[in-house]
Short mmCIF file of C-alpha atoms in Angstrom, two decimals:
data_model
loop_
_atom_site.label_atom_id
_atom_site.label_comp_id
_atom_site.label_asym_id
_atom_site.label_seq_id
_atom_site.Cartn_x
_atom_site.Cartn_y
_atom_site.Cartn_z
CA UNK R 706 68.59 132.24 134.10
CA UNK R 707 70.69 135.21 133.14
CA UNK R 708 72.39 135.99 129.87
CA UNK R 709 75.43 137.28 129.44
CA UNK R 710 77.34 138.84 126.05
CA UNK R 711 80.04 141.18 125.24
CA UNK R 712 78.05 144.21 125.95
CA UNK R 713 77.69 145.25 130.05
CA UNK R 714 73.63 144.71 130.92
CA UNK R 715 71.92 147.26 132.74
CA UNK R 716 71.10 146.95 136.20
CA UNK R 717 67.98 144.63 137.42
CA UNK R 718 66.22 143.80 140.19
CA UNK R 719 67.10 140.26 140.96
CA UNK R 720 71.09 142.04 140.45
CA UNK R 721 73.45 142.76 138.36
CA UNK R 722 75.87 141.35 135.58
CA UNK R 723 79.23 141.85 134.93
CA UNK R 724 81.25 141.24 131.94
CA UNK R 725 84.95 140.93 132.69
CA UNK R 726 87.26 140.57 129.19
CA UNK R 727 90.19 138.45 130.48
CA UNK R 728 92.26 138.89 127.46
CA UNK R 729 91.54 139.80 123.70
CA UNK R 730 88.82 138.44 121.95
CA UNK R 731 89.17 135.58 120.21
CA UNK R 732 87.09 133.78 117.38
CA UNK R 733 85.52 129.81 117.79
CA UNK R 734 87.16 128.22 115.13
CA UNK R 735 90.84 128.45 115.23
CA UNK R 736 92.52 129.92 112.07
CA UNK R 737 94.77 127.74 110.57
CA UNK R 738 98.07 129.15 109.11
CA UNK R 739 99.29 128.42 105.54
CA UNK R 740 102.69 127.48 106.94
CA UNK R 741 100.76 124.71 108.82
CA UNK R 742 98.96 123.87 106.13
CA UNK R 743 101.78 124.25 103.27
CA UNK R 744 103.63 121.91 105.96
CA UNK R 745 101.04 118.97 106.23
CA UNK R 746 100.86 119.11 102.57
CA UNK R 747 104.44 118.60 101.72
CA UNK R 748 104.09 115.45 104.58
CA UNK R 749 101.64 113.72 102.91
CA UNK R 750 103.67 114.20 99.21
CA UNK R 751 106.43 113.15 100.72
CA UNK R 752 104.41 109.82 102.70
CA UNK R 753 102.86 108.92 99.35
CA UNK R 754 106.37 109.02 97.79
CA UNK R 755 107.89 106.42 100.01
CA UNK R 756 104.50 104.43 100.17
CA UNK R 757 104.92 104.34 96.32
CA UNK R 758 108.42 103.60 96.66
CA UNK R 759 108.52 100.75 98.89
CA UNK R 760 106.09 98.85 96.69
CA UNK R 761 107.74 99.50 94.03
CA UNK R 762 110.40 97.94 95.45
CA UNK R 763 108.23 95.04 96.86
CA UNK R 764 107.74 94.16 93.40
CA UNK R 765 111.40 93.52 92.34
CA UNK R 766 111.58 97.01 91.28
CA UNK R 767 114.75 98.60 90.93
CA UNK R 768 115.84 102.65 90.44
CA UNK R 769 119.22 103.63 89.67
CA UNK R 770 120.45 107.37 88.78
CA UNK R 771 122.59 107.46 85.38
CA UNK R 772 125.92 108.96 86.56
CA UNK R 773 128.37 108.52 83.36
CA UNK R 774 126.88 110.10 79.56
CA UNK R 775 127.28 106.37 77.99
CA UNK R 776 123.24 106.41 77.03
CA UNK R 777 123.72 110.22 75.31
CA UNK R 778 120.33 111.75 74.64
CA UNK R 779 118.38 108.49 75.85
CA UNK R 780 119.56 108.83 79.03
CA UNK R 781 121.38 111.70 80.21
CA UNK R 782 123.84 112.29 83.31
CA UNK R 783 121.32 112.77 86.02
CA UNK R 784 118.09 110.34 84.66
CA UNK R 785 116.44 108.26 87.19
CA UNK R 786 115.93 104.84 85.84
CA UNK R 787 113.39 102.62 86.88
CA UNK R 788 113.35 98.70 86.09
CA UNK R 789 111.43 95.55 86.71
CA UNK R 790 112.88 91.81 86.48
CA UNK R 791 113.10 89.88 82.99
CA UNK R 792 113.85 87.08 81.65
CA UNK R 793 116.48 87.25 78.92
CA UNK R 794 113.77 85.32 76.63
CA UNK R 795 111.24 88.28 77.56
CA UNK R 796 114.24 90.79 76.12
CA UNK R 797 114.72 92.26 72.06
CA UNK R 798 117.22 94.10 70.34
CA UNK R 799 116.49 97.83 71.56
CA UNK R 800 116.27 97.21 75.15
CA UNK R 801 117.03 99.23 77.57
CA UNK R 802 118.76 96.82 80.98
CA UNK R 803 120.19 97.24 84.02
CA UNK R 804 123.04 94.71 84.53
CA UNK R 805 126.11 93.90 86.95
CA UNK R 806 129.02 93.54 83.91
CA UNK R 807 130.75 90.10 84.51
CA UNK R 808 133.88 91.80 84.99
CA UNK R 809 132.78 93.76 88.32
CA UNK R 810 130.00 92.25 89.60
CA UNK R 811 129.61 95.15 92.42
CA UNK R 812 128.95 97.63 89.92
CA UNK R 813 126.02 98.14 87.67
CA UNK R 814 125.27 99.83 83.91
CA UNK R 815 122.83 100.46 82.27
CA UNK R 816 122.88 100.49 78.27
CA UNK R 817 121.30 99.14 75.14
CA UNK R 818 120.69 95.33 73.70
CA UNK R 819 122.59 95.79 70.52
CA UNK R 820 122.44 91.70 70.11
CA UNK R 821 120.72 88.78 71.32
CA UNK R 822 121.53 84.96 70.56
CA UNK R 823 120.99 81.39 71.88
CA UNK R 824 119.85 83.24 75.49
CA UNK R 825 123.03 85.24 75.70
CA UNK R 826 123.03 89.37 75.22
CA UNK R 827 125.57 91.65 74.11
CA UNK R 828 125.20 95.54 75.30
CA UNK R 829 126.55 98.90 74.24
CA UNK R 830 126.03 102.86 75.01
CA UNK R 831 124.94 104.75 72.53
CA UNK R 832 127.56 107.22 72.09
CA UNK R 833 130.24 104.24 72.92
CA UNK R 834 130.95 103.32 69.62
CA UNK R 835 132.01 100.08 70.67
CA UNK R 836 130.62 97.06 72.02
CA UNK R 837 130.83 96.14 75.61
CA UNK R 838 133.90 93.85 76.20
CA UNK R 839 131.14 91.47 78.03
CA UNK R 840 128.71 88.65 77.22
CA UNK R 841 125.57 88.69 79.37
CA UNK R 842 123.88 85.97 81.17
CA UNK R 843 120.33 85.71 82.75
CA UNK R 844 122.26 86.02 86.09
CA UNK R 845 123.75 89.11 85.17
CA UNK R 846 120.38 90.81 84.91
CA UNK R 847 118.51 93.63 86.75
CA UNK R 848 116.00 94.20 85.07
CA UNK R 849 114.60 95.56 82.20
CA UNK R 850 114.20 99.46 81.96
CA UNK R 851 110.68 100.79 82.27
CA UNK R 852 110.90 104.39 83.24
CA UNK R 853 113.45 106.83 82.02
CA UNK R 854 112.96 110.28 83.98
CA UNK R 855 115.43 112.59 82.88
CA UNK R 856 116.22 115.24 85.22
CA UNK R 857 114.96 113.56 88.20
CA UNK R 858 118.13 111.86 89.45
CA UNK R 859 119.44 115.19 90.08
CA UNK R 860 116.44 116.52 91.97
CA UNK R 861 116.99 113.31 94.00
CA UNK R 862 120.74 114.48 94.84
CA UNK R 863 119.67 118.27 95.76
CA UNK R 864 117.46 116.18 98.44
CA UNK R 865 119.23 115.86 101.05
CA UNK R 866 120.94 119.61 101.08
CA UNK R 867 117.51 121.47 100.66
CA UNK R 868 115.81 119.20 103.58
CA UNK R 869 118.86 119.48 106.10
CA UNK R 870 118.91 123.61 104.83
CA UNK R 871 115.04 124.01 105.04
CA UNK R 872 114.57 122.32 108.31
CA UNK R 873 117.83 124.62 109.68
CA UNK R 874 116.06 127.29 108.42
CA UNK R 875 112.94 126.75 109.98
CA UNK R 876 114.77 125.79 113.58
CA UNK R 877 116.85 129.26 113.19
CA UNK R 878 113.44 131.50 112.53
CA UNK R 879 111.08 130.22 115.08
CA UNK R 880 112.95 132.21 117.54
CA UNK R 881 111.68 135.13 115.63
CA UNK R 882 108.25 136.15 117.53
CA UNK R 883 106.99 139.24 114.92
CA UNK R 884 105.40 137.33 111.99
CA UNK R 885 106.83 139.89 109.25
CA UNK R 886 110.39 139.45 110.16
CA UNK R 887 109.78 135.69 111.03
CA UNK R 888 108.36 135.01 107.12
CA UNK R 889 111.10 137.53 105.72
CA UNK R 890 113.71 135.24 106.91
CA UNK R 891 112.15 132.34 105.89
CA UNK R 892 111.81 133.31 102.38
CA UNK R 893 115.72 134.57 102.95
CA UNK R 894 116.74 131.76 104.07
CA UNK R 895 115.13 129.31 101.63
CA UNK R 896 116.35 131.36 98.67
CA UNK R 897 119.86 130.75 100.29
CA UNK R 898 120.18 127.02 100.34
CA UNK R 899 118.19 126.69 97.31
CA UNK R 900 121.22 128.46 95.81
CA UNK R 901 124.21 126.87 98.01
CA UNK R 902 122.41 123.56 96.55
CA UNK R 903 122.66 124.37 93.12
CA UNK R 904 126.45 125.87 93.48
CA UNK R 905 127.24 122.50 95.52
CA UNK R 906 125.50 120.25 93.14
CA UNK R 907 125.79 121.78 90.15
CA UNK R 908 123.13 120.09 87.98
CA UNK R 909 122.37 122.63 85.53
CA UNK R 910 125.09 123.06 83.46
CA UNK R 911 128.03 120.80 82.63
CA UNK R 912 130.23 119.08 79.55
CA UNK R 913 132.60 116.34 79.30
CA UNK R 914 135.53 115.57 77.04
CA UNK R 915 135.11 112.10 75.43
CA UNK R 916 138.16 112.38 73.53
CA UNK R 917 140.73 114.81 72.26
CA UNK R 918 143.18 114.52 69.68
CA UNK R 919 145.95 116.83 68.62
CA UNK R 920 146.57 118.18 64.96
CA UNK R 921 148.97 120.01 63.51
CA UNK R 922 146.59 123.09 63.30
CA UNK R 923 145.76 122.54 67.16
CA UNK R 924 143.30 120.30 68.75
CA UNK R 925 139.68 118.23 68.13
CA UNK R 926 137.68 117.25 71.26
CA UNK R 927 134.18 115.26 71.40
CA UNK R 928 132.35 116.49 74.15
CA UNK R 929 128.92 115.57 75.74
CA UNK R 930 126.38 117.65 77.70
CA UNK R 931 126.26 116.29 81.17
CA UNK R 932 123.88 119.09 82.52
CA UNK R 933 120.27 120.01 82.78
CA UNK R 934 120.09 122.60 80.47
CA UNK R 935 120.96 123.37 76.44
CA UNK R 936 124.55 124.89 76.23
CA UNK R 937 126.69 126.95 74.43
CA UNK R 938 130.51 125.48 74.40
CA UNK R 939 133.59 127.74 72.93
CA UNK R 940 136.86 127.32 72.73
CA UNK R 941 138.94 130.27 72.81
CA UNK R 942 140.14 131.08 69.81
CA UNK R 943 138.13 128.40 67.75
CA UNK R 944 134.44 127.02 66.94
CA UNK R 945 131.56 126.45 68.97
CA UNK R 946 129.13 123.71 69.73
CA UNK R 947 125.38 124.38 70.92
CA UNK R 948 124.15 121.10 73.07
CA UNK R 949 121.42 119.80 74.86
CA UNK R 950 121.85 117.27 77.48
CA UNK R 951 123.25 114.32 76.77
CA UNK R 952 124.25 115.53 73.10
CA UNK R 953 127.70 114.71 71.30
CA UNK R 954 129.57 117.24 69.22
CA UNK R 955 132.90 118.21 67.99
CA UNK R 956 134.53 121.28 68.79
CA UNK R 957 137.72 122.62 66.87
CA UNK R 958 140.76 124.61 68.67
CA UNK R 959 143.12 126.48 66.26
CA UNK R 960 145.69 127.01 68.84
CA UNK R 961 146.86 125.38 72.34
CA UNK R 962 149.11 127.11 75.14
CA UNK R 963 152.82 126.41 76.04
CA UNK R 964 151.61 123.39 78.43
CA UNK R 965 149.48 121.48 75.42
CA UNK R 966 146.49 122.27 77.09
CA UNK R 967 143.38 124.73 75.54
CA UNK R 968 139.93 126.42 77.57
CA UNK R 969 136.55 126.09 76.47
CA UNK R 970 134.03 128.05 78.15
CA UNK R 971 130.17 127.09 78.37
CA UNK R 972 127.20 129.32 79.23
CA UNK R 973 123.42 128.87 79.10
CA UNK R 974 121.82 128.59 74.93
CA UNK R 975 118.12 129.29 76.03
CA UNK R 976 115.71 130.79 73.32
CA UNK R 977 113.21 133.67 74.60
CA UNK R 978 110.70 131.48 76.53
CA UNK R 979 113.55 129.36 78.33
CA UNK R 980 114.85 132.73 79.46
CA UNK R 981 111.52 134.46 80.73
CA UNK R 982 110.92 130.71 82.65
CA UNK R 983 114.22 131.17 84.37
CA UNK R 984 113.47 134.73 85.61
CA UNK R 985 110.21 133.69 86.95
CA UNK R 986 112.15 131.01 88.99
CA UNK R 987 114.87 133.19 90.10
CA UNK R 988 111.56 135.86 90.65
CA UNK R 989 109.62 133.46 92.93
CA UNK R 990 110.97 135.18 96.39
CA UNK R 991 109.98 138.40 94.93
CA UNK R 992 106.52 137.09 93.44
CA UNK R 993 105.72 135.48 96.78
CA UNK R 994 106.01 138.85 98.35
CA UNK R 995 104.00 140.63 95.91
CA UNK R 996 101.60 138.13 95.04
CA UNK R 997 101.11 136.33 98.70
CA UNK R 998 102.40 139.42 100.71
CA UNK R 999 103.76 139.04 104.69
CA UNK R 1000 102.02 138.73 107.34
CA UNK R 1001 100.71 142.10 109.58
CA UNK R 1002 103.37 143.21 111.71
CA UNK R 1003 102.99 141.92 115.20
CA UNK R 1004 103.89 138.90 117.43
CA UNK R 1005 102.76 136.18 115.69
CA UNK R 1006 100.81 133.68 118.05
CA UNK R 1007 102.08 130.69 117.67
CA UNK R 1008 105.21 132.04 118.89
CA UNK R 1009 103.71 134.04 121.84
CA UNK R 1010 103.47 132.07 125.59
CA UNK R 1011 100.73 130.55 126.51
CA UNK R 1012 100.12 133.27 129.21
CA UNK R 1013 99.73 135.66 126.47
CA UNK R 1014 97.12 134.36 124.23
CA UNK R 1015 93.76 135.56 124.31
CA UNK R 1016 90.88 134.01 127.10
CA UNK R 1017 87.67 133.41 126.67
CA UNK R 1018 84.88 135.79 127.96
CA UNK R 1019 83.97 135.00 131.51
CA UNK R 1020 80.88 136.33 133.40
CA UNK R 1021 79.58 137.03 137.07
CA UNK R 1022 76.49 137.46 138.24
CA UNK R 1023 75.84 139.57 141.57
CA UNK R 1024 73.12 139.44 143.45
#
């Protein structure tokens, strides 16, 4: 038997060997990309979500994502609440629920038990004021509030945009055969409709007017914080409230213009750590690069034809 490697043998007597390289060489084991990898990861995060989800709601679980600042600070614009069935006897004063209001039975709120007597419940939100013009039944009930995830009803909104952008962007770049240029615009790309989601959306920073009255030295307002983040709310001219989400203050205005109306203007209120986390978010493209680096310039082979991609050694023996 004669043995054959990547080195040409010298000749023999019973012949001679020749080593042909039909293509590049190429290792046994396959190396697997991080993109693949990354990929199969975010799969089975996103199959473990729905599994979790789906017997969740198996259970007579409920989720529903807080759109109005009734709840204030307990709940703020943008909290994914999560609920499970109850019995109005299994309910106390305190209680978060999940109800359709008797007088639209289509839609559904969530606020407090601020009363409960001979099996019926009265509700309120916590920056209402007021009771709810509504007596509740056991028939009006959801369910009982179990979870209260603040921030993650938003994430659940920028969904849909960053999965229709990222998979676009993914479609657009494998048409890009060198690897450098191919990641480079991936990285682009994602930075882009992370951004277009955020403008779109707009969960980070927001306010609401609750109510405004006019005095004869100009204007009050109540506002709320209806965004992710602490604010900073001026009005021109007058005072200024600092607020973090789902937080109620009053703001003063000295004067209004011609048409009754006045402008308050809102930017981030972040101390010195909330800042330096925000660069490092807006940094990540950047750190990737630095950190991770791009791939060596060159077709990448997953993109090259199957023509193109290296053989294995072959061998023939002559006699």
């Amino acid at each position: 038997m004669t043995n054959a490697d990547a080195t040409p043998a010298p000749s023999t007597a019973g012949g001679s060997v020749q080593v042909g390289w039909r293509g590049a060489h190429r290792p046994g084991r396959r190396r697997i990309r991080t993109s693949t990898l990354a990929m199969w990861g975010w799969m089975a995060l996103a199959a473990g979500v729905v599994i979790a989800a789906l017997a969740f709601h198996a259970g007579g679980g409920r989720w529903f994502i807080i759109e109005t600042p009734s709840m204030g600070e307990a709940a703020p614009v943008g909290t994914l609440v999560l609920t499970q069935p109850a019995a109005v006897s299994d309910l106390a004063v305190g209680d978060i629920i999940s109800f359709h209001p008797p007088t639209a039975p289509d839609g559904v709120y969530t606020h407090r038990i601020v009363a409960l007597e001979s099996g019926e419940v009265q509700t309120e939100g916590d920056i209402n004021g007021v009771r709810d013009p509504w007596t509740l039944s056991g028939g009006d009930l959801i369910g009982k509030t179990t979870a209260v995830l603040p921030g993650v009803g938003w994430l659940i909104r920028c969904l849909p945009w960053l999965f229709l952008g990222g998979l676009g962007v993914w479609i657009i770049t494998r048409f890009i055969r060198t690897a450098t240029r191919r990641v480079s615009w991936l990285i682009l790309g994602w930075s882009l409709v992370a951004s277009i989601t955020g403008f779109v959306v707009r969960p980070f920073v927001g306010v609401a007017v609750l109510t405004s009255k006019v005095t004869d030295e100009g204007a009050v307002a109540n506002l709320v914080s209806t965004g992710l983040l602490p604010i900073r709310v001026q009005a021109v001219g007058g005072s200024y409230l600092e607020l973090v989400p789902g937080q109620v203050g009053t703001i003063t205005v000295p004067t209004l213009a011609e048409s009754g109306t006045y402008k308050l203007v809102t930017n981030l209120d972040l101390d010195l750590w909330g800042w330096v986390a925000m660069g490092l978010v807006c940094a990540i493209p950047l750190l990737w690069c630095l950190i991770v680096g791009l791939p060596p310039d060159g077709p990448d082979e997953a993109a090259r034809p199957a023509r193109e991609r290296p053989r294995a050694l072959t061998a023939r023996t002559a006699s």
